[in-house]
Short mmCIF file of C-alpha atoms in Angstrom, two decimals:
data_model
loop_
_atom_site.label_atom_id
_atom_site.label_comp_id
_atom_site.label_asym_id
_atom_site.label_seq_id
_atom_site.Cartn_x
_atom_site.Cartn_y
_atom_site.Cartn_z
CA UNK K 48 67.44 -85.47 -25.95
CA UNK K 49 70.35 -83.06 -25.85
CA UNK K 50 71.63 -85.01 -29.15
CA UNK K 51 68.38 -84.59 -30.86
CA UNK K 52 68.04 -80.85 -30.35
CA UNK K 53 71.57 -80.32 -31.94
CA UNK K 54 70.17 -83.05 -34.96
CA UNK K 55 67.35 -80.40 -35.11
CA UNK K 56 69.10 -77.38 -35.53
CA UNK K 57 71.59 -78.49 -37.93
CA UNK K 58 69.09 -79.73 -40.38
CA UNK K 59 67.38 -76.43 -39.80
CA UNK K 60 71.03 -74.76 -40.51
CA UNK K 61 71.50 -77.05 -43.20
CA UNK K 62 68.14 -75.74 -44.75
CA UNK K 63 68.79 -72.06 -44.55
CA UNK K 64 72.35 -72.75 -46.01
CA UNK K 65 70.39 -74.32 -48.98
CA UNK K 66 68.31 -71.68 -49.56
CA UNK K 67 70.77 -69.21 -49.42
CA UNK K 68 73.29 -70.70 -52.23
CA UNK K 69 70.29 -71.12 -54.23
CA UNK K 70 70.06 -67.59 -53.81
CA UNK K 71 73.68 -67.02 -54.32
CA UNK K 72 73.72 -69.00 -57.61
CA UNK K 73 70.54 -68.73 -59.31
CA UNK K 74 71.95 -65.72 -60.74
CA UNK K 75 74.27 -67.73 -62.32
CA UNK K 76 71.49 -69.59 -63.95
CA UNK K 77 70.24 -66.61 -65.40
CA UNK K 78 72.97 -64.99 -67.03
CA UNK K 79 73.55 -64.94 -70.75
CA UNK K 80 76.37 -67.02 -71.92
CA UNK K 81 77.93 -65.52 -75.35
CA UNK K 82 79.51 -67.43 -77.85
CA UNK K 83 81.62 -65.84 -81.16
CA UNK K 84 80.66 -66.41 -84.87
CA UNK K 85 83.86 -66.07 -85.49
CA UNK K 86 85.52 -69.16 -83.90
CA UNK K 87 84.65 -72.87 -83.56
CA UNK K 88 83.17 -73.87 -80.49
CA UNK K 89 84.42 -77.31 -78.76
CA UNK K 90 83.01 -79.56 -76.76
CA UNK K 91 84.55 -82.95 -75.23
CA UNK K 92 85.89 -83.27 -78.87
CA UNK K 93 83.36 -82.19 -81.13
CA UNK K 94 83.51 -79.06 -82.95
CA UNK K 95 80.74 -76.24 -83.50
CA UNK K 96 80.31 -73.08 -85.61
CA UNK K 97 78.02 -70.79 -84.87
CA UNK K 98 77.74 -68.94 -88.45
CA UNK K 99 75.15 -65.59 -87.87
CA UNK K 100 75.39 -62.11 -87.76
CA UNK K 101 76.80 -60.57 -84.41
CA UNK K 102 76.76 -63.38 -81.83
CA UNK K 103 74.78 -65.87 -80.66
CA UNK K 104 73.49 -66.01 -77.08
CA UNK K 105 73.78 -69.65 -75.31
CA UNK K 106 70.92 -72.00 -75.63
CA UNK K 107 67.09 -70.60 -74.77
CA UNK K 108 68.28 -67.18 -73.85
CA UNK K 109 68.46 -65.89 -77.78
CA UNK K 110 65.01 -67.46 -77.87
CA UNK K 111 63.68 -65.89 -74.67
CA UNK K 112 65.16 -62.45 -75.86
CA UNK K 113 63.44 -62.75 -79.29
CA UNK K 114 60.00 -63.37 -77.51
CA UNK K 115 60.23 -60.79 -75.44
CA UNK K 116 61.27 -58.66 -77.94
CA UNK K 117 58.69 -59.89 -80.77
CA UNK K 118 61.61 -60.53 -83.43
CA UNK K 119 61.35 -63.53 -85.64
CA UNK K 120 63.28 -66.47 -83.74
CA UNK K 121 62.50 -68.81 -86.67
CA UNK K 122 63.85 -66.68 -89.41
CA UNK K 123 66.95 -66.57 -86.80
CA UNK K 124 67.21 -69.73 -86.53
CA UNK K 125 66.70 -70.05 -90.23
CA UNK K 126 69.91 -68.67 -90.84
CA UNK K 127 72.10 -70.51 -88.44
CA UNK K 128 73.76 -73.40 -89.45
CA UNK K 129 72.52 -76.53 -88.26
CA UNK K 130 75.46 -76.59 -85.50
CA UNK K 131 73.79 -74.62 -83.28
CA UNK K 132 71.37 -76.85 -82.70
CA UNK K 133 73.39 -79.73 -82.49
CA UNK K 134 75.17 -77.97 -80.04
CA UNK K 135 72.26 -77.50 -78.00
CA UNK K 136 71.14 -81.18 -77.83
CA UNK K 137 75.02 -82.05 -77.22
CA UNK K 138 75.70 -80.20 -74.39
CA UNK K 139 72.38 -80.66 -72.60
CA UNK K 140 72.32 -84.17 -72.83
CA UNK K 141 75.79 -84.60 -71.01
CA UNK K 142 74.44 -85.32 -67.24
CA UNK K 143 74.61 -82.53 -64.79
CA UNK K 144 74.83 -83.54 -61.05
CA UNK K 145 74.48 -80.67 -57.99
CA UNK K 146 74.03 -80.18 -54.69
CA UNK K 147 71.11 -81.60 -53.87
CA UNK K 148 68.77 -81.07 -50.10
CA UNK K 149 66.46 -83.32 -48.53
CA UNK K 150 68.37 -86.39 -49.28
CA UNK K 151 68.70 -89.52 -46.90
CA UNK K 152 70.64 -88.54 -44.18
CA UNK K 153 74.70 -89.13 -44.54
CA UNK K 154 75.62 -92.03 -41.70
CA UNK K 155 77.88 -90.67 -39.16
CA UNK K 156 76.71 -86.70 -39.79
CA UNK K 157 73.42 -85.34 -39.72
CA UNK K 158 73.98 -83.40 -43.02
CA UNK K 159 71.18 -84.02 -45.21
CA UNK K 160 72.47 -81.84 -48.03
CA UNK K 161 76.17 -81.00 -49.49
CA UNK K 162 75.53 -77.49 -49.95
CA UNK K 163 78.78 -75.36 -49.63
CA UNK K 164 81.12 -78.31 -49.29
CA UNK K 165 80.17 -81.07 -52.09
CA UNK K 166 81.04 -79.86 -54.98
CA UNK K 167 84.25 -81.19 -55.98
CA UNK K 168 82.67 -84.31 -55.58
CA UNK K 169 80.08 -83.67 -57.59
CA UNK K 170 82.49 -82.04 -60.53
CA UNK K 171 83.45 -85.48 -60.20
CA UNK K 172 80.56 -87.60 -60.57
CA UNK K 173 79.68 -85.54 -63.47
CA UNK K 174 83.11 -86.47 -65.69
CA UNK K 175 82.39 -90.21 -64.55
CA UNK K 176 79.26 -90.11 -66.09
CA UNK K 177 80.83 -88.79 -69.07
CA UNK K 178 83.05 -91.94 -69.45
CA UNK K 179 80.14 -94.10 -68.47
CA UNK K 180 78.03 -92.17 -71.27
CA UNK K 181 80.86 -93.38 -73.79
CA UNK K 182 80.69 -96.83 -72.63
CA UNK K 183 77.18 -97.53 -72.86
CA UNK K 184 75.72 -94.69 -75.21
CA UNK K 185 79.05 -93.68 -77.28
CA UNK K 186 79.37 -90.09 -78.00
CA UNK K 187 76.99 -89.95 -80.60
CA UNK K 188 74.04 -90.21 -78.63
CA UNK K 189 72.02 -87.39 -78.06
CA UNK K 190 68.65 -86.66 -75.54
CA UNK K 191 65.62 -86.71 -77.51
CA UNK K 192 63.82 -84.32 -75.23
CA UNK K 193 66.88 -82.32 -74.69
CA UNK K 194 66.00 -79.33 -76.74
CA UNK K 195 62.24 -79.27 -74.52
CA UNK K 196 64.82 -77.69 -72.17
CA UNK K 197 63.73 -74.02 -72.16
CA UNK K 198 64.05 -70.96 -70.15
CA UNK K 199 60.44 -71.49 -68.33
CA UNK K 200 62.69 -74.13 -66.60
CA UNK K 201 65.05 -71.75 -65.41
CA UNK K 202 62.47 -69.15 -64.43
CA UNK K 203 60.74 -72.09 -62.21
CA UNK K 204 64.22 -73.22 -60.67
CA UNK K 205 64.45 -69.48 -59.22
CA UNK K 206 60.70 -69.16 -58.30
CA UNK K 207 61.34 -72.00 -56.24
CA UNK K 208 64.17 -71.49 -54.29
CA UNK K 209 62.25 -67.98 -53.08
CA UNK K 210 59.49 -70.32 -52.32
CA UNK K 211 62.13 -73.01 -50.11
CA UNK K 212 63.59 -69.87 -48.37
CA UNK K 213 60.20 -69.01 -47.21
CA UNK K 214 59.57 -72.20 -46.49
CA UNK K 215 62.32 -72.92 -44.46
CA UNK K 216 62.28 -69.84 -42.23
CA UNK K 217 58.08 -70.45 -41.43
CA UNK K 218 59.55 -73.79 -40.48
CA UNK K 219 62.04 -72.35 -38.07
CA UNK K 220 59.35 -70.50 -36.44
CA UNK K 221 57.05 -73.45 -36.03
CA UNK K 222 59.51 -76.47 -35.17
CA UNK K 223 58.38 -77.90 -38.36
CA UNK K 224 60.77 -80.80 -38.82
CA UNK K 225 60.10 -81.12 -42.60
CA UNK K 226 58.84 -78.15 -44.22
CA UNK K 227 57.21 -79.76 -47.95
CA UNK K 228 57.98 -77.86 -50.87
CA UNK K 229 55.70 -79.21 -53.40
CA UNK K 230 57.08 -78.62 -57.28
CA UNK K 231 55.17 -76.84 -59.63
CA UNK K 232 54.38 -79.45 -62.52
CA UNK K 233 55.84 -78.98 -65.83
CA UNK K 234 54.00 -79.54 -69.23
CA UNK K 235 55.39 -82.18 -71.60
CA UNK K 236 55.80 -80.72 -74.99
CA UNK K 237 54.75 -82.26 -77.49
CA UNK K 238 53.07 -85.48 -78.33
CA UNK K 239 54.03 -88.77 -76.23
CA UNK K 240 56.29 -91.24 -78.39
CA UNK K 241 54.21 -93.70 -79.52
CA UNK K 242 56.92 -96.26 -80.68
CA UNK K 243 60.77 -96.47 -80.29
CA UNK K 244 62.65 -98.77 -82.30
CA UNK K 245 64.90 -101.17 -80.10
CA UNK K 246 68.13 -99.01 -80.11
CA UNK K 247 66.00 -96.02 -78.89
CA UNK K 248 64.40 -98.17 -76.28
CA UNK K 249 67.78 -99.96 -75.15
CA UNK K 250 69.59 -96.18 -75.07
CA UNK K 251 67.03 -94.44 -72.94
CA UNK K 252 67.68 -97.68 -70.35
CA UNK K 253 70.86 -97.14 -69.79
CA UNK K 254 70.34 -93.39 -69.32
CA UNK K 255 68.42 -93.53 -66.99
CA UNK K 256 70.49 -96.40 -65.12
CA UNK K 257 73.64 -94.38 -65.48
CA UNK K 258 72.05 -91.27 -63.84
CA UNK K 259 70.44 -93.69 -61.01
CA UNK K 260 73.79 -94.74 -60.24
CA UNK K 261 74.87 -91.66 -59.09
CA UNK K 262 71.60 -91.18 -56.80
CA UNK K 263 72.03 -89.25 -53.27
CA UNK K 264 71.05 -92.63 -51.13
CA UNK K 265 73.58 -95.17 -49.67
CA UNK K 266 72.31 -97.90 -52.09
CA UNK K 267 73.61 -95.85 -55.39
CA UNK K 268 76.81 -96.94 -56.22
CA UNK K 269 78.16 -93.66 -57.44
CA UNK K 270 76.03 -91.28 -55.11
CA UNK K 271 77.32 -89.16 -52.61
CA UNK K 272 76.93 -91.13 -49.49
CA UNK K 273 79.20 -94.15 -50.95
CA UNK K 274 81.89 -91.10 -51.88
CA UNK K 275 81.58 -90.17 -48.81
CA UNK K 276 82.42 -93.73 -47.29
CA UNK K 277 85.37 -93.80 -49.50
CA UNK K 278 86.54 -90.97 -48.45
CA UNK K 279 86.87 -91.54 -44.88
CA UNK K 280 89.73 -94.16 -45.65
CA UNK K 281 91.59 -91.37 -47.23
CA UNK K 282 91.00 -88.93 -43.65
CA UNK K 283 87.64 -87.47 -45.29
CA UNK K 284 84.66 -86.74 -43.66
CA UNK K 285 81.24 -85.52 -44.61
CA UNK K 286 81.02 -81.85 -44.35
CA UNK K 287 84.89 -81.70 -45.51
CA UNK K 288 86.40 -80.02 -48.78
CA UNK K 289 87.78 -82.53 -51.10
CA UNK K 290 90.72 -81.61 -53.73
CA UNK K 291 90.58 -82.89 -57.26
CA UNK K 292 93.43 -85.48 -56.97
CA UNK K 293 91.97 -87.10 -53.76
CA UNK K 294 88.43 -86.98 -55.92
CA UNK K 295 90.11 -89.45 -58.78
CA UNK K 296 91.14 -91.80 -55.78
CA UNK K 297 87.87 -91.73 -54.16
CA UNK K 298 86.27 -92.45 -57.88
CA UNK K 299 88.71 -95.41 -58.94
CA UNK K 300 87.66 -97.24 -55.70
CA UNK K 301 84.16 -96.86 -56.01
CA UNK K 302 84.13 -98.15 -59.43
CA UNK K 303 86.27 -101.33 -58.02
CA UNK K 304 83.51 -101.89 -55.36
CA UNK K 305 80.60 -101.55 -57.58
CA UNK K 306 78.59 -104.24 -57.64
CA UNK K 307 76.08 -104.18 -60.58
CA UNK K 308 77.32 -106.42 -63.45
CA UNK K 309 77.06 -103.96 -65.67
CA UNK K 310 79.73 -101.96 -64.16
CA UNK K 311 82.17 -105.13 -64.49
CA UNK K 312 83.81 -104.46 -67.71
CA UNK K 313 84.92 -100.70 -66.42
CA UNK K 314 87.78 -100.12 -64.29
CA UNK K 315 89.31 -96.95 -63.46
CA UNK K 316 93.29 -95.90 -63.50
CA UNK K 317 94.92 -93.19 -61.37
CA UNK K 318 98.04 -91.42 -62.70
CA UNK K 319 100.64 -91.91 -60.19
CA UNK K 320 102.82 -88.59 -59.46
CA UNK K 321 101.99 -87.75 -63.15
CA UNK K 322 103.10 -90.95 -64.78
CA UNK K 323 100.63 -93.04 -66.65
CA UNK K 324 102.58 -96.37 -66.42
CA UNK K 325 101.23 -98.57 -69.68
CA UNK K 326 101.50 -101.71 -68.25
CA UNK K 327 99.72 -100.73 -64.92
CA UNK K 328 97.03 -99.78 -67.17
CA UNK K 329 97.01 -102.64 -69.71
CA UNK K 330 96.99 -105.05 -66.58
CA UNK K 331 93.59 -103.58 -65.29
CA UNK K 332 91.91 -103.57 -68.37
CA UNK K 333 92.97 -107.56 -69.10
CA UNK K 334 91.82 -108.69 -65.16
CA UNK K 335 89.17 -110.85 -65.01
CA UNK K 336 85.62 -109.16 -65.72
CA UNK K 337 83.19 -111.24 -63.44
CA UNK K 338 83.74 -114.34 -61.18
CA UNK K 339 86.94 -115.44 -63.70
CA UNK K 340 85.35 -114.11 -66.56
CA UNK K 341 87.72 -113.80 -69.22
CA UNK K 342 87.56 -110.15 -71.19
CA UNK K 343 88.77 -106.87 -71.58
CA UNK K 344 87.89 -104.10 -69.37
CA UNK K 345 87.39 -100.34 -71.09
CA UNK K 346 89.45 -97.80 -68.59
CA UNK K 347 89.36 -94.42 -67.45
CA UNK K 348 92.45 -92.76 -66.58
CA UNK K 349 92.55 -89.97 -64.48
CA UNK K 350 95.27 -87.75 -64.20
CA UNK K 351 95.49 -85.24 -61.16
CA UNK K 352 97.74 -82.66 -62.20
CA UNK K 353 98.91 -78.56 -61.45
CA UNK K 354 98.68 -76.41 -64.10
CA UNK K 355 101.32 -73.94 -62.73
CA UNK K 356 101.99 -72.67 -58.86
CA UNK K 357 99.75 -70.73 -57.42
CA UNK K 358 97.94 -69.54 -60.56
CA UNK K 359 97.69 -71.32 -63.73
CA UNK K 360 100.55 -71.14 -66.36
CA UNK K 361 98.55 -69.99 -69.60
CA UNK K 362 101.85 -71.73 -71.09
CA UNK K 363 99.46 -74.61 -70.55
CA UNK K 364 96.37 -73.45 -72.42
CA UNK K 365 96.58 -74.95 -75.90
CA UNK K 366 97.48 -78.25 -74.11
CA UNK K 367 94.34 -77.83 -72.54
CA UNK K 368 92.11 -77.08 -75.21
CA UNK K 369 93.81 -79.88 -77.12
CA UNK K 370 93.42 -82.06 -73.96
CA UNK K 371 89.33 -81.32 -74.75
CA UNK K 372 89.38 -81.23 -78.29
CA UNK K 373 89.63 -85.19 -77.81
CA UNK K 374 86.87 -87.23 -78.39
CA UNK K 375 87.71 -89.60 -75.90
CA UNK K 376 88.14 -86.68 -73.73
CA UNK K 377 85.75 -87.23 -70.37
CA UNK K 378 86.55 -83.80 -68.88
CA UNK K 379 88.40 -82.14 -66.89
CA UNK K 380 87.82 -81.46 -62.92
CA UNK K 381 88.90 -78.34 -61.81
CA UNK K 382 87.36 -74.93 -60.94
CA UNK K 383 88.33 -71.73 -59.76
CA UNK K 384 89.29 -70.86 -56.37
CA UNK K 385 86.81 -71.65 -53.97
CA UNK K 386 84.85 -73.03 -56.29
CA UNK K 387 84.73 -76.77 -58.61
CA UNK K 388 83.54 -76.79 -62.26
CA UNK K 389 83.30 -79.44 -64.39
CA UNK K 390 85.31 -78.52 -67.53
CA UNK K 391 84.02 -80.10 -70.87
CA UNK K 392 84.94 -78.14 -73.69
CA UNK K 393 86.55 -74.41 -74.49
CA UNK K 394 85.80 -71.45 -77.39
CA UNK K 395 89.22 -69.28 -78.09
CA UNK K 396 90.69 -68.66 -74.98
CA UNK K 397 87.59 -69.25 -72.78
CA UNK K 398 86.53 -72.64 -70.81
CA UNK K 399 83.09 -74.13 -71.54
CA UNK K 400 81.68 -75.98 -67.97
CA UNK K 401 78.74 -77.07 -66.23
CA UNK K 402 78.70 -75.63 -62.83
CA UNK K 403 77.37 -77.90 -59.48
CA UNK K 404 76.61 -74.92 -57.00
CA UNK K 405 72.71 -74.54 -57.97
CA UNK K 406 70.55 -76.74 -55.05
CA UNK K 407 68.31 -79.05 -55.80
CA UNK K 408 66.03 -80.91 -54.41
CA UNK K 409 66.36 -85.05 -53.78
CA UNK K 410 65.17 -87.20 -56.66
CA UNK K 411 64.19 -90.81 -55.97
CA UNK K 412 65.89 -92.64 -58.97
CA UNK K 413 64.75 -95.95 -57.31
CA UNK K 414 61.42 -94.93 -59.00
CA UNK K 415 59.98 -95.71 -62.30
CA UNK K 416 60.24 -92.79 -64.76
CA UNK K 417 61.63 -91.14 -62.55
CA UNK K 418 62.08 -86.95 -63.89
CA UNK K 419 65.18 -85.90 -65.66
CA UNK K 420 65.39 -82.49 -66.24
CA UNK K 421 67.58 -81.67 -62.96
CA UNK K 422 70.15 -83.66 -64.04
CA UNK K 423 70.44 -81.94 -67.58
CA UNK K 424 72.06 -78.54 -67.61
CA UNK K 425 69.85 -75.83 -69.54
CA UNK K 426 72.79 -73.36 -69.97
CA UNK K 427 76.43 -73.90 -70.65
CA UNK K 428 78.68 -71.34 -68.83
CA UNK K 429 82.10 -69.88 -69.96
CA UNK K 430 85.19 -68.67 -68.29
CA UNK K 431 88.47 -67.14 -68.82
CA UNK K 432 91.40 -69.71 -68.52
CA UNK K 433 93.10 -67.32 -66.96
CA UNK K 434 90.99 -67.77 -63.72
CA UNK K 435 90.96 -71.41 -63.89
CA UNK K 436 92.87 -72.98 -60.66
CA UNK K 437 96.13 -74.63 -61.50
CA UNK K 438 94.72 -77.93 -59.57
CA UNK K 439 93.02 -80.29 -61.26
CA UNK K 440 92.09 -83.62 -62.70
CA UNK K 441 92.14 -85.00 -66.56
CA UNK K 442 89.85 -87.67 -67.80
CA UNK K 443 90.44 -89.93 -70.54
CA UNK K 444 87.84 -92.93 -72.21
CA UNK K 445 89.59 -95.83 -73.82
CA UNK K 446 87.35 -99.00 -74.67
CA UNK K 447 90.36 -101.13 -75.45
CA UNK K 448 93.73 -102.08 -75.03
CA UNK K 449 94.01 -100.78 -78.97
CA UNK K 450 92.34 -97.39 -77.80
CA UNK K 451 94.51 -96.92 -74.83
CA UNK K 452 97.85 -97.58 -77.29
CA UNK K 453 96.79 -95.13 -79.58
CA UNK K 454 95.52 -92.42 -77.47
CA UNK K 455 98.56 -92.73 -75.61
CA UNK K 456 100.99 -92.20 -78.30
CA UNK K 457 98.84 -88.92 -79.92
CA UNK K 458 98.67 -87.66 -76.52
CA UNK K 459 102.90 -87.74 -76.01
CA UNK K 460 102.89 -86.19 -78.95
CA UNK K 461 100.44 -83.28 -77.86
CA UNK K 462 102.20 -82.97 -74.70
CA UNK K 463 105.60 -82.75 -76.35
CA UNK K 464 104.61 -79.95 -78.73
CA UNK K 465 103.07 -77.46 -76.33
CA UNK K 466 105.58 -78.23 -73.63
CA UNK K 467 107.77 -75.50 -72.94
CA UNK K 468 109.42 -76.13 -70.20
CA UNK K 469 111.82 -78.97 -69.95
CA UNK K 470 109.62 -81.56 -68.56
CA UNK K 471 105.65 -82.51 -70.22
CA UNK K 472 102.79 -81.66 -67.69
CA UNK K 473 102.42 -85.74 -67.21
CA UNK K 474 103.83 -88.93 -69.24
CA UNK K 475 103.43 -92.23 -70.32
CA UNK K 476 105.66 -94.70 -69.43
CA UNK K 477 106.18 -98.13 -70.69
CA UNK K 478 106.23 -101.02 -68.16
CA UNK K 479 104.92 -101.26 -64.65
CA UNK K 480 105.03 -98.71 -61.87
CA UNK K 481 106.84 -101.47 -59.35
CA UNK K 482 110.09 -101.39 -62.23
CA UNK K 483 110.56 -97.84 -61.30
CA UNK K 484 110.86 -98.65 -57.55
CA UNK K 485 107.24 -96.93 -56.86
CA UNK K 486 104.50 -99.25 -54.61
CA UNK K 487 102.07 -100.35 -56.88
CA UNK K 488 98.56 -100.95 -56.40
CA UNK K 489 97.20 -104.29 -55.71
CA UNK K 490 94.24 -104.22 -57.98
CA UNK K 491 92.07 -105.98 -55.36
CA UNK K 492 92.50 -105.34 -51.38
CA UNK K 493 90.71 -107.04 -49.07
CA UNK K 494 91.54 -105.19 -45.71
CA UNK K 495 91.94 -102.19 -46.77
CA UNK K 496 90.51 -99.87 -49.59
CA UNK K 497 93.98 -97.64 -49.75
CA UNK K 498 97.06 -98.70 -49.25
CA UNK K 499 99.49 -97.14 -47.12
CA UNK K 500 101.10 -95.71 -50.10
CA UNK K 501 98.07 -94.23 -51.67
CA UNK K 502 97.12 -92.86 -47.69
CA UNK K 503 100.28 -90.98 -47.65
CA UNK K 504 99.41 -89.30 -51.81
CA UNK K 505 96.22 -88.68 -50.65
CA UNK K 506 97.48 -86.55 -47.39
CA UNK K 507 99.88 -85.13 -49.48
CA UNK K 508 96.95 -83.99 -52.18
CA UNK K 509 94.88 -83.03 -49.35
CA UNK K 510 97.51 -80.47 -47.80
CA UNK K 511 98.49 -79.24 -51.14
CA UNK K 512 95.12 -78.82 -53.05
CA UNK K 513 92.75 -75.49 -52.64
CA UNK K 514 89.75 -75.48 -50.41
CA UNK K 515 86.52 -76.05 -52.31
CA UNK K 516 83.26 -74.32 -50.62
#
């Protein structure tokens, strides 16, 4: 009974907590971003100009503005080039994923949300769906509701934490044990698509199968709660603050576990002490697919690195924005301090990223159709690279063995030029990690998910990293 009570207060804690970083964050939401004229605008290695008089305000908000306002948004629009709006469709159609409340509850904890303490993990998700997105969409593809994303969305997204608060604490009061917050229904715009050819058709499937992989219930294979699990071989728990280097672990072994077959010609590699040894890699991606399948996997190598000592070397900013200018570029996860942002592009000397820290509530993805405007991001956010932490972790997209030669080689030769200091900020190394006297990784382990090796990084990373709230 005793047991219970505690249960009950902690998801009433957990509630409040929610409420209040919505509260904390929605502001955020509703800031104006700016970007320049003047300079090119990239983002996970496309490039943008934004060609109009004075600047142009992020997204909906120069729209919202000109409404308000009664100026002519068309004739604005008019005289923008057409990269604004391509810009708009690009960056919300890369998947946003954020706390999120109400979900199943976690085994072992009774957290039913990750509010204040998920985040990393979810700057992580969001730059694995980035590589997934390359492997099953390419970078080309696009939303084709994206631009229905508007500011009436935003407006509702702050309405509605006021109404969860209020919620919550006439819950408290009446032992409620699930207060219902019931969403306020949004208008589809426009006519309904009466016919998509079969490349529309087959693209929208896997979009919304890449999102449901990352759903918040045990099943999902890239969802918090099998994170979570992963983490707990590494000394994790739910509730915990994980680094951006124990994050790429957790990530690599929860694509090896996966069991959907359409996850079986993906594997991920993890930069050891910031050496990306070729063969290690070359290995993974020619293992078996499926069962003894014979084929070649596409890879994702992550790269945990520091980007100075305790504040970031701005020695290491054009690496950076040439790190992003990549289009096989998945991201970068890193943050500020005290904080995780998913990095995915940069104007001047400014990063462009998609923040987690806004609360949402569950979504069943085991549902037909089900809705996907919470996991696209309305409103890109910018921030001096100057504040960025020096901890984080670079992702990389290569479909082939051919695409993992070549990206290799032009990234030495990016890392060479804008090193100035005697030693790169990572390398590539020919041959396996084992010829160098390191412990390499078994790419299958059947007692353990980390070996005592990777244990000993990971507490290493975990000591060394910032804490995340």
């Amino acid at each position: 009974m005793e047991a219970t009570g505690t249960d009950e207060v902690e998801k009433i804690k957990s509630k409040f907590m929610s409420a209040w970083h919505n509260m904390k964050y929605s502001w955020v939401l509703k800031t104006k971003t700016y970007f320049s004229r003047n300079s090119p605008v990239f983002l996970l290695g496309k490039c943008y100009h934004f060609k109009t008089e004075g600047e142009y305000r992020a997204l909906h908000s120069f729209q919202s503005s000109s409404a308000a306002d009664g100026s002519n948004f068309d004739k604005i629009t008019a005289e923008i080039s057409g990269n604004v709006e391509e810009f708009r469709k690009d960056f919300i159609s890369r998947i946003w994923l954020t706390y999120r409340e109400e979900f199943p509850q976690i085994q072992g904890s009774a957290l039913t949300t990750d509010c204040g303490w998920g985040c990393t993990l979810r700057t992580g998700q969001m730059l694995l769906a980035q590589g997934l997105m390359l492997h099953f969409l390419g970078r080309a593809w696009v939303w084709p509701e994206a631009l229905d994303m508007d500011s009436s969305e935003q407006d509702s997204w702050t309405t509605n934490t006021v109404r969860k608060l209020t919620a919550s604490f006439e819950a408290s009061l009446t032992a409620e044990r699930d207060p219902k917050i019931l969403p306020q229904p949004r208008p589809r715009r426009g006519p309904a698509r009466s016919s998509w050819d079969v490349t529309e058709t087959r693209n929208e499937v896997y979009h919304r199968k890449i999102i449901s992989w990352f759903g918040d219930s045990p099943p999902a294979a890239f969802g918090l709660h099998q994170l979570i699990e992963y983490g707990k071989k590494s000394g994790k728990a739910a509730g915990d603050w994980y680094g951006p280097a124990v994050v790429a672990h957790i990530l690599r072994k929860a694509v090896e576990e996966a069991r959907d077959p359409e996850l079986q010609g993906v594997t991920v590699y993890v930069a050891q002490d910031c050496t990306v040894y070729s063969s290690d890699v070359i290995d993974r991606q020619c293992s078996l697919v499926d069962s003894g399948k014979a084929g070649t996997k596409a890879v994702i190598i992550l790269v945990p690195v520091r980007l100075g000592g305790e504040r970031t070397n701005t020695d290491y900013l054009e690496f950076v924005k040439g790190i992003l200018s990549l289009e096989y570029c998945v991201g970068i996860i890193g943050g500020k301090p005290k904080q995780s942002y998913y990095f995915a592009g940069f104007q001047d000397d400014s990063l462009i990223y998609m923040d987690p820290h806004y609360c949402q509530s569950f979504v069943d993805v085991s549902i037909k159709d089900f809705p996907l405007e919470s996991f696209h991001c309305p409103s890109p956010k910018k921030m001096s690279f100057k504040k960025m932490d020096p901890s984080c972790t670079i992702g990389f997209y290569c479909r082939t063995v051919q695409d993992f030669e070549k990206a290799s080689e032009e990234i030495t030769r990016m890392l060479n030029s804008s090193s100035k200091e005697k030693y790169p900020l990572f390398t590539f190394v020919k041959g396996h990690s084992r010829d160098y006297d390191f412990a390499s990784s078994p790419l299958h382990e059947e007692n353990d998910l980390f070996s005592e090796d990777e244990k000993k990084r990971l507490k290493r990373f975990s000591t060394e990293e910032f804490v995340l709230l």
